[in-house]
Amino acid sequence: MASYKRLNPEYVQFSNAVLSEEPERPLLPQRPFCSVTTGLIVLGCLLLLLCGVWLLGTMIWLRRPTSQEPHRPPAPAPAQTPDSQAQPTTAAFNSEACSVIPEPWRFDCYPERGVVVTKEMCEARNCCFIPASSSLPPSRRNGIPWCFYPQEFPSYSLVSLNDTSLGQKGQLVREVKTYYPGDILNLELEIRHETDTRLRVRITDPSNSRFEVPITVPNATEKAESPAYTVELSKEPFGLIVKRSSTGAVAVILILYMHFLQFSSSLPSQFIYGLGEHRSSFLHDVQWNTLTMWARDVPPMEMTNLYGAHPFYLAMEEGGNAYGLFLLNSNAMDVVLQPAPAVTWRTIGGILDFYIFLGPDPGSVIEQYQEVIGFPAMPIYWALGYHLCRWGYGSSNATWEVVKKMRNSGTPQDAQWNDIDYMNHFMDFTFDPANFATLPDLVKDLHAHDQRYVMILDPGISSTQAEGSYWPYDEGLRRGVFINDSDGNTLIGKVWPGLTAYPDFSDHVTHEWWYDNLKSFHEKVPFDGLWIDMNEPSNFLDGSTKGCPSNSLENPPYTPGVLGGLLRGKTVCASAQHKHSLHYNMHSLYGLMEAKASRIVGKRPFVISRSTFPSHGMYSGHWLGDNRSHWKDLYTSIAGILTFNILGIPLVGADICGFSEQPQEELCVRWTQLGAFYPFTRNHNAIDMKPQDPTAFSSLAGTAMKQALLLRYSLFPLLYTLFHHAHVHGHTVARPLMFEFPNDTKTYGIDRQFLWGSGLLITPVLDPGVNYVVGYFPEGLWYDYYTGNSVRSKGEDMRLPAPLDQINLHLREGTITPTQTPNLTLWVSSGQPLHLVSALSEDGSASGDLFWDDGESIDTYETNQYAYIVFSVSQSVMTSQVLHNHVEATFITVQSATFYGVKQAPGKVLVNSQEVSFIYRPNQVLTVADLGLNLSKNFTISWM
């Protein structure tokens, strides 16, 4: 839901390897890889413990394989507090040593924002001070640091090491203290060889328990038998060396320090992805780019921490290999990308617990990542239809009228939504008894037409109603389900209903209370899905009505670059108390915990959440927030869709036509065409804006939008099968081209096109006033989806006609795509006969598959209540093989089949050995119709 209208130290640092002979790398599109791009590249770190107690830090340095001894990392020296005194250090400042460090390899020794760093301040930390070649001041947020780490500093030694059932455990000791009291001089290292492609490293303080993220991860019980990596350890200074067995070595050196967790990774190339949630290109910019993670209610904008936090990145290596790194940490953090290329993580809580995924291809990395965080849920079938919403319908009758206009226009629609205006004074679990009196009747009418109803819920529960008049708050107090302030009293903030309390979703008692409220309201309004919004959690105040205490939680020595500079900015106090831990630790987990609580039992639940965290895809989908009706927002939505697919949340979309500002007809047409290929498709706009549903525009525009949506509905069998593979195997649904063509570096930065699965290429128009679009076609044979006309590409850009009423789609050679005749709802469409489209390779082969079940029962795959059919073409014969049968398949027939790329006109066509009629067109397209083949039985189609 929208909130755009109301928007109007101390620590010890990290270091990185200094490669003085390393040449500066050019930018895209001529970006070369590092000579070693095959390894796991993890560099250093520091850990902050909570509540001002002792802090633990670690640093990992990665170098390239070389026959020479590695350079030592530059030395991080301790920062001073305002009331501390400089002390001697063993890392002596050496200006000559500083000058040889190339600018791309300078790691910031003074990352505090808003500070103009002087030479004296920098050298007080025993760091190098050299103004960069840029004229930008050293206080700017991003840029070449003027204060950076030198090469030498005291580190830990590995004093003991023992084998375990999963790998090794060791003791790390440091004898030289830093500037700060409470140095942790003894640490425990644990290395777990969890699978052949997954390595886990944990560094903890054995004498103190620290916050760990409460999500379920695999509990490996046996050491990997044939790992794709090797791990070597050095004792002094302590080093961790990880090598990709198949391609070469990458050294990783750990050095541990205090006060905030910071670790850096030398990257194998400048191609890095993930690190959500931010508005950016799909391929991140490594030119001194800081990405902050701390869930925040703010419309999408660049250089801002947005709704979710996903500390995972995917990096490409030379030759098409890839690896991934996941830091299992939920505290506020900065991720700094710099052109070395390298990445630095700074987080202010938790422990150092990271995973490295070996891939080797990008898709395999994402599968391995989801094996840790959990595979996404299989969506209920109607979730993949067209959804319509707006803030400001004003009444249930007005909402109903839009639904009727959509039906009368023949435009497909599966779900109607309402924003907060349906509520009584914006209070959860109520509806306006005057303006929305007919809401129950509207929902009944939707159900009668095979449509569904989705309602919004915000977590803030009104706290100002008369006692006994609002059960959610009264009962919540009685059960103790709300977040408390630091004094142990219910924390009160302010959201749409006014003063509010916030449910503590970390407590199972709160889940029970939430369910009871949902059940009670469902008896009045039988809703089908939930839209959980404002769950960062959002607050119109900073902290609470009483403010927040002044302590190190609210004002930590280092604050990442959160919008406004305060952890409590437009959310609850960092010192607020959940049952599980402090809000300081739990903040970015709030949306995930609410999503877990919102999964109603029975049929597959449908939940769309604004705030997300790793593992969210198991419980909910996501939309990209309060975007604007701008062409730029149209374009950036593709990067958002692709990023969330690699983050394990494939059910994702952006508000079609834009949420805020007045929609333009041309923009809305183009956006509907693109939005028809979002995995989750919803049109939504703001209060006081003009309507932007397909019936609100000219007949020409409305027809173009309707055609795009009908096209989506016809492709439902393909989309549903892709979600099955996402659920079972962790595959992406909306897929970057680089996933299918990892050896083609031209695909690495593409985010103006994308694929559905491996074979359907979508090339939308993203600019105003044009009737063409330029798209990149990787090497191979591609077919126009609509006509079957073929084009052979050497890996090149092509100009395509793009009239206002059509989006360009192309089929990749070697694929078979199942489609159906579309209708007004997916319930009707999914019962229609199938049409199979085969895009033949040069050798005449193709393959595809179909997953089919009842569309709504939970765990149909896990309980074997599904059908799975594989199609293949070889040597002029198509075969259908039923690998798993189910009664649902008996209701579906294959009515026709089309083959693109049949080089010669057949003399005859046989279906199950019986000759049938056919049509062959000069563009090498063969069509066989009126088949009537039962999907649950094997069949063959051949031509000669």
PDB file of C-alpha atoms in Angstrom, residues 717-851:
ATOM      1  CA  PRO A 717       0.574 -24.293 -19.160  1.00  0.00           C
ATOM      2  CA  LEU A 718       4.160 -23.133 -19.736  1.00  0.00           C
ATOM      3  CA  LEU A 719       4.103 -20.681 -16.821  1.00  0.00           C
ATOM      4  CA  TYR A 720       2.578 -23.209 -14.435  1.00  0.00           C
ATOM      5  CA  THR A 721       5.219 -25.783 -15.372  1.00  0.00           C
ATOM      6  CA  LEU A 722       7.980 -23.242 -14.801  1.00  0.00           C
ATOM      7  CA  PHE A 723       6.659 -22.582 -11.305  1.00  0.00           C
ATOM      8  CA  HIS A 724       6.684 -26.302 -10.656  1.00  0.00           C
ATOM      9  CA  HIS A 725      10.378 -26.425 -11.517  1.00  0.00           C
ATOM     10  CA  ALA A 726      10.976 -23.408  -9.295  1.00  0.00           C
ATOM     11  CA  HIS A 727       9.204 -25.164  -6.432  1.00  0.00           C
ATOM     12  CA  VAL A 728      10.948 -28.511  -6.842  1.00  0.00           C
ATOM     13  CA  HIS A 729      14.355 -27.573  -8.225  1.00  0.00           C
ATOM     14  CA  GLY A 730      14.876 -23.901  -7.426  1.00  0.00           C
ATOM     15  CA  HIS A 731      14.810 -22.804 -11.063  1.00  0.00           C
ATOM     16  CA  THR A 732      14.074 -19.245 -12.106  1.00  0.00           C
ATOM     17  CA  VAL A 733      10.797 -18.452 -13.878  1.00  0.00           C
ATOM     18  CA  ALA A 734      11.634 -15.045 -15.334  1.00  0.00           C
ATOM     19  CA  ARG A 735      15.204 -15.810 -16.347  1.00  0.00           C
ATOM     20  CA  PRO A 736      18.159 -13.600 -17.303  1.00  0.00           C
ATOM     21  CA  LEU A 737      19.618 -14.399 -20.707  1.00  0.00           C
ATOM     22  CA  MET A 738      23.011 -14.971 -19.069  1.00  0.00           C
ATOM     23  CA  PHE A 739      21.615 -18.039 -17.292  1.00  0.00           C
ATOM     24  CA  GLU A 740      21.021 -19.778 -20.591  1.00  0.00           C
ATOM     25  CA  PHE A 741      24.073 -18.328 -22.344  1.00  0.00           C
ATOM     26  CA  PRO A 742      26.777 -18.048 -19.660  1.00  0.00           C
ATOM     27  CA  ASN A 743      29.554 -18.190 -22.245  1.00  0.00           C
ATOM     28  CA  ASP A 744      28.200 -15.154 -24.069  1.00  0.00           C
ATOM     29  CA  THR A 745      29.414 -12.123 -22.106  1.00  0.00           C
ATOM     30  CA  LYS A 746      27.166  -9.862 -24.179  1.00  0.00           C
ATOM     31  CA  THR A 747      24.225 -11.253 -22.214  1.00  0.00           C
ATOM     32  CA  TYR A 748      25.692 -10.367 -18.817  1.00  0.00           C
ATOM     33  CA  GLY A 749      24.291  -6.856 -18.674  1.00  0.00           C
ATOM     34  CA  ILE A 750      20.983  -7.410 -20.463  1.00  0.00           C
ATOM     35  CA  ASP A 751      17.947  -6.263 -18.492  1.00  0.00           C
ATOM     36  CA  ARG A 752      15.747  -4.925 -21.296  1.00  0.00           C
ATOM     37  CA  GLN A 753      14.878  -8.488 -22.301  1.00  0.00           C
ATOM     38  CA  PHE A 754      14.379 -11.725 -20.409  1.00  0.00           C
ATOM     39  CA  LEU A 755      13.257 -15.307 -20.837  1.00  0.00           C
ATOM     40  CA  TRP A 756      10.452 -17.404 -19.493  1.00  0.00           C
ATOM     41  CA  GLY A 757      12.297 -20.572 -18.646  1.00  0.00           C
ATOM     42  CA  SER A 758      14.883 -21.561 -21.214  1.00  0.00           C
ATOM     43  CA  GLY A 759      13.005 -20.950 -24.413  1.00  0.00           C
ATOM     44  CA  LEU A 760      10.607 -17.964 -24.617  1.00  0.00           C
ATOM     45  CA  LEU A 761      12.379 -14.648 -25.248  1.00  0.00           C
ATOM     46  CA  ILE A 762      10.462 -11.477 -24.322  1.00  0.00           C
ATOM     47  CA  THR A 763      11.543  -8.198 -25.946  1.00  0.00           C
ATOM     48  CA  PRO A 764       9.256  -5.392 -24.731  1.00  0.00           C
ATOM     49  CA  VAL A 765       9.102  -1.775 -25.838  1.00  0.00           C
ATOM     50  CA  LEU A 766      10.434   0.408 -23.022  1.00  0.00           C
ATOM     51  CA  ASP A 767      10.508   3.822 -24.702  1.00  0.00           C
ATOM     52  CA  PRO A 768       7.774   6.223 -25.776  1.00  0.00           C
ATOM     53  CA  GLY A 769       6.806   7.028 -29.338  1.00  0.00           C
ATOM     54  CA  VAL A 770       8.509   4.161 -31.125  1.00  0.00           C
ATOM     55  CA  ASN A 771       7.203   1.403 -33.377  1.00  0.00           C
ATOM     56  CA  TYR A 772      10.293  -0.770 -33.212  1.00  0.00           C
ATOM     57  CA  VAL A 773      12.553  -2.286 -30.587  1.00  0.00           C
ATOM     58  CA  VAL A 774      16.147  -3.502 -30.667  1.00  0.00           C
ATOM     59  CA  GLY A 775      16.796  -6.834 -29.018  1.00  0.00           C
ATOM     60  CA  TYR A 776      19.821  -9.035 -28.601  1.00  0.00           C
ATOM     61  CA  PHE A 777      19.634 -12.591 -29.932  1.00  0.00           C
ATOM     62  CA  PRO A 778      22.287 -15.013 -28.652  1.00  0.00           C
ATOM     63  CA  GLU A 779      23.838 -17.320 -31.202  1.00  0.00           C
ATOM     64  CA  GLY A 780      21.393 -19.824 -32.624  1.00  0.00           C
ATOM     65  CA  LEU A 781      18.082 -20.206 -34.369  1.00  0.00           C
ATOM     66  CA  TRP A 782      15.089 -18.203 -33.114  1.00  0.00           C
ATOM     67  CA  TYR A 783      11.476 -18.265 -34.258  1.00  0.00           C
ATOM     68  CA  ASP A 784       8.879 -15.519 -34.164  1.00  0.00           C
ATOM     69  CA  TYR A 785       6.285 -16.839 -31.727  1.00  0.00           C
ATOM     70  CA  TYR A 786       3.322 -15.602 -33.748  1.00  0.00           C
ATOM     71  CA  THR A 787       4.356 -16.590 -37.284  1.00  0.00           C
ATOM     72  CA  GLY A 788       7.092 -19.173 -36.999  1.00  0.00           C
ATOM     73  CA  ASN A 789       9.406 -17.102 -39.201  1.00  0.00           C
ATOM     74  CA  SER A 790      12.975 -17.951 -38.312  1.00  0.00           C
ATOM     75  CA  VAL A 791      16.073 -15.888 -37.802  1.00  0.00           C
ATOM     76  CA  ARG A 792      19.589 -17.196 -37.359  1.00  0.00           C
ATOM     77  CA  SER A 793      21.761 -15.079 -35.115  1.00  0.00           C
ATOM     78  CA  LYS A 794      25.511 -15.003 -34.681  1.00  0.00           C
ATOM     79  CA  GLY A 795      24.994 -13.260 -31.347  1.00  0.00           C
ATOM     80  CA  GLU A 796      23.792  -9.841 -32.428  1.00  0.00           C
ATOM     81  CA  ASP A 797      21.317  -7.003 -31.945  1.00  0.00           C
ATOM     82  CA  MET A 798      18.312  -6.990 -34.222  1.00  0.00           C
ATOM     83  CA  ARG A 799      15.739  -4.320 -34.942  1.00  0.00           C
ATOM     84  CA  LEU A 800      12.208  -5.668 -34.644  1.00  0.00           C
ATOM     85  CA  PRO A 801       8.906  -4.071 -35.668  1.00  0.00           C
ATOM     86  CA  ALA A 802       6.827  -3.269 -32.580  1.00  0.00           C
ATOM     87  CA  PRO A 803       3.383  -1.862 -33.337  1.00  0.00           C
ATOM     88  CA  LEU A 804       1.417  -0.631 -30.335  1.00  0.00           C
ATOM     89  CA  ASP A 805      -0.749  -3.722 -30.231  1.00  0.00           C
ATOM     90  CA  GLN A 806       2.040  -6.332 -30.008  1.00  0.00           C
ATOM     91  CA  ILE A 807       4.973  -7.411 -27.849  1.00  0.00           C
ATOM     92  CA  ASN A 808       7.814  -9.303 -29.501  1.00  0.00           C
ATOM     93  CA  LEU A 809       8.142 -12.949 -28.496  1.00  0.00           C
ATOM     94  CA  HIS A 810      10.590 -15.488 -29.900  1.00  0.00           C
ATOM     95  CA  LEU A 811      11.026 -19.188 -29.329  1.00  0.00           C
ATOM     96  CA  ARG A 812      14.474 -20.644 -28.919  1.00  0.00           C
ATOM     97  CA  GLU A 813      15.362 -23.573 -31.113  1.00  0.00           C
ATOM     98  CA  GLY A 814      14.989 -26.962 -29.490  1.00  0.00           C
ATOM     99  CA  THR A 815      12.014 -26.098 -27.280  1.00  0.00           C
ATOM    100  CA  ILE A 816       8.400 -27.284 -27.099  1.00  0.00           C
ATOM    101  CA  THR A 817       5.874 -24.888 -25.598  1.00  0.00           C
ATOM    102  CA  PRO A 818       2.424 -26.045 -24.409  1.00  0.00           C
ATOM    103  CA  THR A 819      -0.373 -23.483 -24.780  1.00  0.00           C
ATOM    104  CA  GLN A 820      -4.161 -23.334 -24.349  1.00  0.00           C
ATOM    105  CA  THR A 821      -7.048 -21.329 -25.740  1.00  0.00           C
ATOM    106  CA  PRO A 822      -7.432 -18.397 -23.308  1.00  0.00           C
ATOM    107  CA  ASN A 823     -10.627 -17.360 -21.566  1.00  0.00           C
ATOM    108  CA  LEU A 824     -11.778 -14.800 -18.993  1.00  0.00           C
ATOM    109  CA  THR A 825     -10.372 -16.742 -16.042  1.00  0.00           C
ATOM    110  CA  LEU A 826      -7.686 -19.351 -15.593  1.00  0.00           C
ATOM    111  CA  TRP A 827     -10.278 -21.729 -14.195  1.00  0.00           C
ATOM    112  CA  VAL A 828     -11.904 -21.816 -17.626  1.00  0.00           C
ATOM    113  CA  SER A 829      -8.690 -21.461 -19.630  1.00  0.00           C
ATOM    114  CA  SER A 830      -6.960 -24.326 -17.842  1.00  0.00           C
ATOM    115  CA  GLY A 831      -9.666 -26.717 -18.939  1.00  0.00           C
ATOM    116  CA  GLN A 832      -9.196 -25.973 -22.630  1.00  0.00           C
ATOM    117  CA  PRO A 833      -7.392 -28.333 -25.035  1.00  0.00           C
ATOM    118  CA  LEU A 834      -3.637 -28.002 -25.433  1.00  0.00           C
ATOM    119  CA  HIS A 835      -1.752 -26.753 -28.447  1.00  0.00           C
ATOM    120  CA  LEU A 836       1.932 -27.737 -28.683  1.00  0.00           C
ATOM    121  CA  VAL A 837       4.408 -25.444 -30.440  1.00  0.00           C
ATOM    122  CA  SER A 838       7.720 -27.067 -31.357  1.00  0.00           C
ATOM    123  CA  ALA A 839      10.655 -24.849 -32.337  1.00  0.00           C
ATOM    124  CA  LEU A 840      12.995 -27.274 -34.076  1.00  0.00           C
ATOM    125  CA  SER A 841      16.766 -27.100 -33.904  1.00  0.00           C
ATOM    126  CA  GLU A 842      18.853 -27.314 -37.041  1.00  0.00           C
ATOM    127  CA  ASP A 843      18.925 -31.097 -36.628  1.00  0.00           C
ATOM    128  CA  GLY A 844      15.148 -31.224 -36.250  1.00  0.00           C
ATOM    129  CA  SER A 845      15.036 -31.928 -32.496  1.00  0.00           C
ATOM    130  CA  ALA A 846      13.110 -30.281 -29.664  1.00  0.00           C
ATOM    131  CA  SER A 847      11.906 -31.059 -26.154  1.00  0.00           C
ATOM    132  CA  GLY A 848       9.526 -29.728 -23.537  1.00  0.00           C
ATOM    133  CA  ASP A 849       7.370 -30.781 -20.611  1.00  0.00           C
ATOM    134  CA  LEU A 850       4.151 -30.144 -18.739  1.00  0.00           C
ATOM    135  CA  PHE A 851       3.261 -30.329 -15.052  1.00  0.00           C
TER     136      PHE A 851
END
